[in-house]
Coordinates of C-alpha atoms and ligand atoms in Angstrom, one line a residue:
M7 CA 61.8 86.3 43.6
A8 CA 61.1 87.5 47.2
M9 CA 64.2 87.3 49.3
M10 CA 64.7 87.1 53.1
N11 CA 67.6 87.3 55.6
A12 CA 68.7 83.9 57.0
I13 CA 71.5 82.4 59.0
E14 CA 73.3 79.6 57.2
I15 CA 76.0 77.1 58.2
S16 CA 78.7 78.2 55.7
A17 CA 80.9 75.3 56.6
Y18 CA 81.1 72.8 59.5
G19 CA 83.0 74.3 62.5
G20 CA 82.8 76.8 65.3
P21 CA 80.2 79.5 65.9
E22 CA 81.9 81.8 63.3
V23 CA 80.7 79.6 60.4
L24 CA 77.2 80.9 61.0
R25 CA 76.6 83.7 58.4
L26 CA 73.8 86.2 57.7
V27 CA 72.9 85.7 54.1
Q28 CA 70.0 86.4 51.6
R29 CA 67.9 83.4 50.6
P30 CA 64.7 83.1 48.6
R31 CA 61.6 83.0 50.8
P32 CA 60.3 79.4 51.0
Q33 CA 56.9 78.7 49.5
P34 CA 54.2 76.8 51.6
G35 CA 53.0 73.6 50.0
E36 CA 49.9 71.5 50.7
G37 CA 49.1 71.3 54.4
E38 CA 51.7 74.0 55.2
V39 CA 51.8 77.7 56.3
L40 CA 54.3 80.4 55.7
I41 CA 55.3 82.1 59.0
R42 CA 56.8 85.6 59.1
V43 CA 59.3 84.9 62.0
S44 CA 59.8 87.3 64.9
A45 CA 62.0 85.1 67.0
S46 CA 63.9 81.8 66.6
G47 CA 64.8 79.4 69.5
I48 CA 68.3 78.0 69.8
N49 CA 68.7 74.4 70.7
R50 CA 71.7 72.2 71.4
P51 CA 71.0 70.1 68.3
D52 CA 71.6 73.3 66.2
V53 CA 75.2 73.3 67.6
L54 CA 75.6 69.6 66.7
Q55 CA 74.3 70.4 63.1
R56 CA 76.8 73.3 62.9
R57 CA 79.6 71.0 63.8
G58 CA 78.5 68.5 61.2
H59 CA 77.2 65.9 63.6
Y60 CA 73.4 66.2 63.0
A61 CA 72.3 66.3 59.4
P62 CA 68.8 67.6 58.6
P63 CA 66.3 64.8 57.8
P64 CA 65.6 64.3 54.0
G65 CA 63.5 67.1 52.6
A66 CA 64.2 69.6 55.5
S67 CA 65.8 73.0 55.0
D68 CA 69.6 73.1 55.3
L69 CA 69.2 76.2 57.4
P70 CA 69.4 75.5 61.2
G71 CA 66.5 76.2 63.5
L72 CA 63.9 73.8 65.0
E73 CA 61.4 76.4 66.4
V74 CA 60.1 79.8 65.8
A75 CA 57.3 82.3 66.7
G76 CA 55.7 84.8 64.4
V77 CA 52.7 85.5 62.3
I78 CA 51.0 83.3 59.7
E79 CA 51.5 85.1 56.4
S80 CA 49.9 82.7 53.9
G81 CA 49.4 79.0 53.3
D82 CA 46.9 76.2 52.8
V83 CA 43.7 77.9 53.9
E84 CA 41.6 74.6 54.1
A85 CA 44.2 72.9 56.3
M86 CA 44.5 76.1 58.4
E87 CA 40.7 76.2 58.9
A88 CA 40.6 72.5 59.9
A89 CA 43.2 73.2 62.5
G90 CA 41.5 76.4 63.8
L91 CA 44.3 78.6 62.5
R92 CA 44.1 81.8 60.3
I93 CA 46.2 84.2 58.4
G94 CA 47.5 87.0 60.7
Q95 CA 47.5 84.8 63.8
R96 CA 50.4 84.8 66.2
V97 CA 51.8 81.3 66.4
C98 CA 54.8 79.2 67.4
A99 CA 55.9 76.2 65.4
L100 CA 58.1 73.1 65.6
L101 CA 60.3 72.6 62.5
A102 CA 62.6 70.0 61.1
G103 CA 64.9 72.9 60.1
G104 CA 64.9 76.4 58.5
G105 CA 64.0 78.3 61.7
Y106 CA 67.0 80.7 61.6
A107 CA 65.3 82.9 58.9
E108 CA 62.8 85.7 58.5
Y109 CA 60.3 83.4 56.9
C110 CA 59.8 79.6 57.3
V111 CA 57.3 77.0 56.3
A112 CA 55.7 74.6 58.8
P113 CA 53.2 71.8 58.5
V114 CA 49.9 73.0 59.9
G115 CA 49.9 70.2 62.5
Q116 CA 53.1 71.5 64.0
V117 CA 51.8 75.1 64.5
L118 CA 50.3 76.2 67.8
P119 CA 48.8 79.5 68.9
V120 CA 51.1 81.6 71.1
P121 CA 49.9 81.1 74.7
H122 CA 48.0 84.1 76.2
G123 CA 50.4 86.4 77.9
W124 CA 53.6 85.1 76.2
S125 CA 55.6 87.3 73.9
D126 CA 56.9 86.0 70.6
V127 CA 60.4 85.8 72.0
E128 CA 59.1 83.6 74.9
A129 CA 57.0 81.5 72.6
A130 CA 59.9 80.9 70.1
G131 CA 61.6 78.9 72.8
L132 CA 58.6 76.7 73.5
P133 CA 58.1 74.1 70.8
E134 CA 61.3 72.0 70.7
T135 CA 61.5 71.4 74.5
F136 CA 57.7 71.0 75.0
F137 CA 57.3 68.5 72.2
T138 CA 60.5 66.6 73.4
V139 CA 59.5 66.6 77.1
W140 CA 55.9 65.5 76.4
S141 CA 56.8 62.7 74.1
N142 CA 59.7 61.4 76.3
V143 CA 58.7 62.0 79.9
F144 CA 54.9 61.5 79.6
D145 CA 54.5 59.4 76.6
R146 CA 57.5 57.0 76.6
G147 CA 58.3 57.5 80.3
R148 CA 54.7 57.4 81.4
L149 CA 55.4 59.7 84.4
Q150 CA 52.4 59.7 86.8
A151 CA 51.3 62.2 89.5
G152 CA 53.0 61.2 92.8
E153 CA 56.1 59.7 91.1
T154 CA 59.7 61.0 91.1
L155 CA 61.4 62.3 87.9
L156 CA 65.2 62.7 87.8
V157 CA 66.3 65.2 85.1
H158 CA 70.0 65.3 84.1
G159 CA 70.9 68.8 83.0
G160 CA 68.1 70.5 84.9
A161 CA 69.1 74.0 83.8
S162 CA 69.1 73.2 80.1
G163 CA 66.3 74.4 77.8
I164 CA 64.9 70.8 78.0
G165 CA 65.5 70.7 81.8
V166 CA 63.6 73.9 82.7
T167 CA 60.6 72.6 80.7
A168 CA 60.8 69.1 82.3
I169 CA 60.9 70.5 85.8
Q170 CA 57.9 72.8 85.3
M171 CA 55.7 70.3 83.3
A172 CA 56.4 67.4 85.7
R173 CA 55.8 69.5 88.8
A174 CA 52.5 70.9 87.3
M175 CA 51.4 67.3 86.6
G176 CA 51.9 66.5 90.3
A177 CA 55.3 64.7 90.2
Q178 CA 58.4 65.4 92.4
V179 CA 61.5 66.5 90.4
I180 CA 65.1 66.0 91.2
V181 CA 67.8 67.5 88.9
T182 CA 71.5 67.2 88.3
V183 CA 73.4 70.4 87.5
G184 CA 77.0 71.6 87.1
S185 CA 76.9 74.7 89.3
R186 CA 75.4 76.3 92.3
D187 CA 73.7 79.1 90.3
K188 CA 72.0 76.4 88.1
A189 CA 70.9 74.5 91.3
S190 CA 69.3 77.7 92.7
A191 CA 67.5 78.4 89.4
C192 CA 66.1 74.8 89.3
L193 CA 64.9 75.0 92.8
R194 CA 63.1 78.3 92.1
L195 CA 61.4 76.6 89.1
G196 CA 60.0 73.9 91.4
A197 CA 62.6 71.1 91.6
A198 CA 62.6 69.5 95.0
H199 CA 66.3 68.8 95.0
A200 CA 69.3 69.8 92.9
I201 CA 72.3 67.6 92.9
L202 CA 75.7 69.1 92.0
Y203 CA 77.0 66.2 89.9
R204 CA 80.6 67.5 89.9
E205 CA 80.8 67.2 93.7
Q206 CA 78.1 64.7 94.7
D207 CA 77.3 61.2 93.7
F208 CA 73.9 61.4 92.0
V209 CA 73.1 57.7 92.7
A210 CA 73.5 58.1 96.5
E211 CA 71.7 61.5 96.5
V212 CA 68.7 60.2 94.5
K213 CA 68.4 57.3 96.9
R214 CA 68.7 59.6 99.9
H215 CA 66.0 61.9 98.6
T216 CA 63.6 59.1 97.8
Q217 CA 64.2 57.1 101.1
G218 CA 66.1 54.4 99.1
R219 CA 63.3 53.8 96.6
G220 CA 64.9 55.6 93.6
A221 CA 63.4 57.6 90.7
D222 CA 60.4 56.3 88.7
V223 CA 61.5 58.1 85.5
I224 CA 65.0 59.4 84.5
L225 CA 65.4 61.9 81.6
D226 CA 69.0 61.4 80.5
M227 CA 70.8 63.7 78.0
V228 CA 74.3 62.3 79.0
A229 CA 74.1 58.5 78.6
G230 CA 77.6 56.8 78.3
P231 CA 78.7 56.0 81.9
Y232 CA 75.5 57.5 83.3
V233 CA 73.4 54.6 82.1
A234 CA 74.8 52.1 84.7
R235 CA 74.4 54.7 87.4
D236 CA 70.8 55.6 86.2
I237 CA 69.9 51.9 86.5
E238 CA 71.3 51.8 90.1
C239 CA 69.0 54.7 91.1
L240 CA 65.9 53.7 89.2
A241 CA 63.0 52.5 91.4
D242 CA 61.5 49.0 90.6
D243 CA 59.5 49.3 87.4
G244 CA 61.4 52.5 86.6
R245 CA 61.8 54.0 83.1
L246 CA 65.0 55.4 81.8
V247 CA 64.6 57.7 78.7
I248 CA 67.7 58.6 76.8
I249 CA 67.4 61.8 74.7
A250 CA 71.1 62.6 74.0
V251 CA 74.5 61.0 74.3
Q252 CA 76.7 63.9 75.4
G253 CA 78.7 61.4 77.5
G254 CA 79.1 58.9 74.7
T255 CA 77.3 56.0 73.2
D256 CA 79.1 53.1 74.9
A257 CA 77.4 51.9 78.1
R258 CA 78.0 48.8 80.3
F259 CA 75.4 48.0 82.8
D260 CA 74.0 45.1 84.9
A261 CA 71.4 43.6 82.6
G262 CA 70.3 41.4 85.5
Q263 CA 68.8 44.5 87.2
V264 CA 66.7 45.2 84.2
L265 CA 64.8 41.9 84.5
R266 CA 64.9 41.5 88.3
R267 CA 63.4 45.0 88.8
R268 CA 61.3 45.2 85.6
L269 CA 63.1 48.3 84.3
T270 CA 62.5 49.9 80.9
I271 CA 65.3 51.5 78.9
T272 CA 64.1 53.6 76.0
G273 CA 64.8 56.9 74.1
S274 CA 63.9 58.8 71.0
T275 CA 64.9 61.7 68.7
L276 CA 62.1 64.1 67.7
R277 CA 63.4 65.7 64.5
P278 CA 63.2 62.8 62.0
R279 CA 59.8 61.7 63.2
P280 CA 56.9 62.1 60.6
V281 CA 54.6 65.1 60.6
A282 CA 51.6 63.0 61.8
F283 CA 53.6 62.0 64.9
K284 CA 54.5 65.6 65.7
A285 CA 50.9 66.7 65.0
A286 CA 49.6 64.1 67.5
I287 CA 52.0 65.6 70.2
A288 CA 50.8 69.1 69.3
R289 CA 47.2 68.0 70.0
E290 CA 48.2 66.4 73.3
L291 CA 50.1 69.6 74.3
R292 CA 47.1 71.7 73.4
R293 CA 44.9 69.5 75.5
H294 CA 47.0 68.8 78.6
V295 CA 49.7 71.5 78.7
W296 CA 48.2 74.7 77.3
P297 CA 45.8 74.9 80.2
L298 CA 48.8 74.6 82.7
I299 CA 50.6 77.4 80.8
E300 CA 47.6 79.6 80.7
R301 CA 47.0 79.3 84.5
G302 CA 50.7 80.3 85.0
A303 CA 51.9 76.8 86.3
I304 CA 54.5 76.8 83.5
R305 CA 56.4 79.9 82.6
P306 CA 58.9 80.8 79.9
V307 CA 62.6 80.7 81.0
V308 CA 64.5 83.0 78.7
H309 CA 68.2 83.3 79.5
R310 CA 69.1 85.8 76.8
V311 CA 67.8 87.4 73.6
L312 CA 70.2 88.4 70.8
P313 CA 69.6 90.1 67.5
A314 CA 69.4 87.4 64.8
A315 CA 72.6 88.7 63.1
Q316 CA 74.5 87.7 66.2
A317 CA 73.7 84.0 65.9
A318 CA 77.4 83.1 66.2
Q319 CA 77.5 84.9 69.6
A320 CA 74.3 83.0 70.6
H321 CA 75.9 79.7 69.8
A322 CA 79.1 80.6 71.7
L323 CA 76.9 81.5 74.7
M324 CA 75.2 78.1 74.5
E325 CA 78.6 76.3 74.3
A326 CA 79.9 78.3 77.3
D327 CA 77.3 76.2 79.3
T328 CA 76.4 78.9 81.8
H329 CA 72.9 79.5 80.6
V330 CA 69.7 78.6 82.4
G331 CA 66.8 78.0 80.0
K332 CA 66.5 79.3 76.5
I333 CA 68.7 81.5 74.2
I334 CA 66.6 83.3 71.5
L335 CA 67.3 85.1 68.2
D336 CA 65.2 88.2 67.6
W337 CA 64.5 89.0 64.0
T338 CA 62.6 92.2 64.7
Q339 CA 65.8 94.0 65.5
A340 CA 67.0 93.2 62.0
R341 CA 64.0 94.9 60.3
Ligands
NAP9 N1 66.1 63.4 71.6 C1 65.5 64.6 71.3 O1 64.4 64.6 70.6 C2 66.1 65.9 71.7 C3 65.4 67.1 71.4 C4 66.0 68.3 71.8 C5 67.2 68.2 72.5 N2 67.8 67.0 72.8 C6 69.1 67.0 73.6 O2 68.8 67.4 74.9 C7 69.9 68.1 75.4 C8 69.5 69.4 76.0 O3 69.2 70.3 74.9 P1 69.1 71.8 75.1 O4 68.8 72.4 73.8 O5 68.2 72.1 76.2 O6 70.6 72.2 75.5 P2 71.3 73.0 76.6 O7 70.4 74.1 77.1 O8 72.6 73.5 75.9 O9 71.6 72.0 77.7 C9 72.7 71.1 77.7 C10 72.8 70.6 79.1 O10 73.6 69.4 79.3 C11 74.0 69.4 80.6 N3 75.1 68.5 80.9 C12 76.2 68.3 80.1 N4 76.9 67.3 80.7 C13 76.3 66.9 81.8 C14 76.5 65.9 82.8 N5 77.6 65.1 82.8 N6 75.6 65.7 83.8 C15 74.4 66.5 83.8 N7 74.2 67.4 82.9 C16 75.1 67.6 81.9 C17 74.5 70.9 80.8 O11 74.4 71.1 82.2 P3 75.6 71.6 83.1 O12 76.2 72.9 82.5 O13 74.9 71.9 84.4 O14 76.6 70.5 83.1 C18 73.5 71.7 80.0 O15 72.5 72.2 80.9 C19 71.0 68.2 74.3 O16 71.9 67.1 74.5 C20 70.1 67.9 73.1 O17 70.9 67.4 72.0 C21 67.3 65.9 72.4

C-alpha cells in the first residue's frame, strides 16, 4: 500500500497534539481526483477541530485541513474532462478535511485551476476564504456595488479576502481590528476605515464613517454581545451574516429594530454543505472572481509559510493572533 506523510490530531488539546505520521494514500472515487499536495492552508476551524470543538462531517477524513494546492495525480477522467481539468494540472481545492497531507482526494467540483501568477503556496490559502466570503457576503448578504460592508476581524484570513473582494466589486469596506499594525495592513488592502475595537466603539465609528446611515452588510465572526451592536449600526434593509461565534452564542437584541428597519439576520457554515452546493460556488468564483484575481484586483496575503512538519508551530502562531492573512504549510520542504 502506498504511504504518505500527514499531520494528524493525536488527541484533543494544544498545538503539540499535531503529529507527523505515515498514513495510507487516499484513493479517489467516482467524481473525485487525487491531488499531490504542495501546500496546505491553515484556517481557524482547524484549531477548533484540534481542540475537539469541530468534528469533521460524516464521511470526511479525520485529518485536519480544508484547503490545498498541488497537482492532479489521478482520478475520474470523465468527470475531470467535463470540468475542464486534466492530470498534471496545477490546482487548488476546497476540502471537508484531509488537507494536512502529501496527498488528498477532492470532488472535481471543488477543484479550481491555480490563478495565473499565483504560486502553490499562495493558492493553497485561497479556497476556504474565497468560498466562505462569496457565499456569505455576496450570496446570503447580497452586497452590491456602492454599498458599505463592515468586516469584524479585518486582518483574519477571511477578512483580507472580504476586503479585497468587496472593494473589487465596488463596495466600501470598514473593518474592526485588534491592533494598529492590523489596521494599517487592512487600509493597505483597500479598507476605507479600520476601527480599533479595543479602544473605539465600533457602532459610533461605523455611523460616523457612513454619515449616520450604517453598514449595508456586516460579516461577523464574533457574535455574542456583538449581535446587538451590529443591529445598532446596520443601515435600514441591512443584512447581518454570522460566520463564527468567537464571542459566544448567547445574544440579546432589540427585535423591534429588525422589523421596523427590515433587517436580515443570517449565517452559515461551509464545511458540512453538500458537494453540489460547493461546486456551485466554485462556478460562481470562476465566473465572477477569477477575472478580478487575474487582473490583480485581488492578491494573496500570506503571513508566513512553515514546513509541514512544523504544523504545531503554525497553529501556535495562529492562536497568538498577530497574523495578517494566511498561514501556510509547505510540503515540498518535507520531500
Ligand atoms: N462559517 C464558515 O463557513 C466559516 C468558514 C471559515 C472560517 N470561519 C470562521 O471565520 C473566522 C476567521 O477564520 P480565519 O481562518 O480567517 O481565522 P483567523 O485568521 O485566525 O482570524 C480570527 C480573527 O478573529 C478576530 N477577532 C477575535 N475576536 C474579535 C473581536 N472581538 N472583534 C473583532 N475581531 C475579533 C481576530 O482579530 P484581532 O486579533 O484583530 O482581534 C482574528 O483576526 C473564524 O472564527 C472561523 O471559525 C467560518
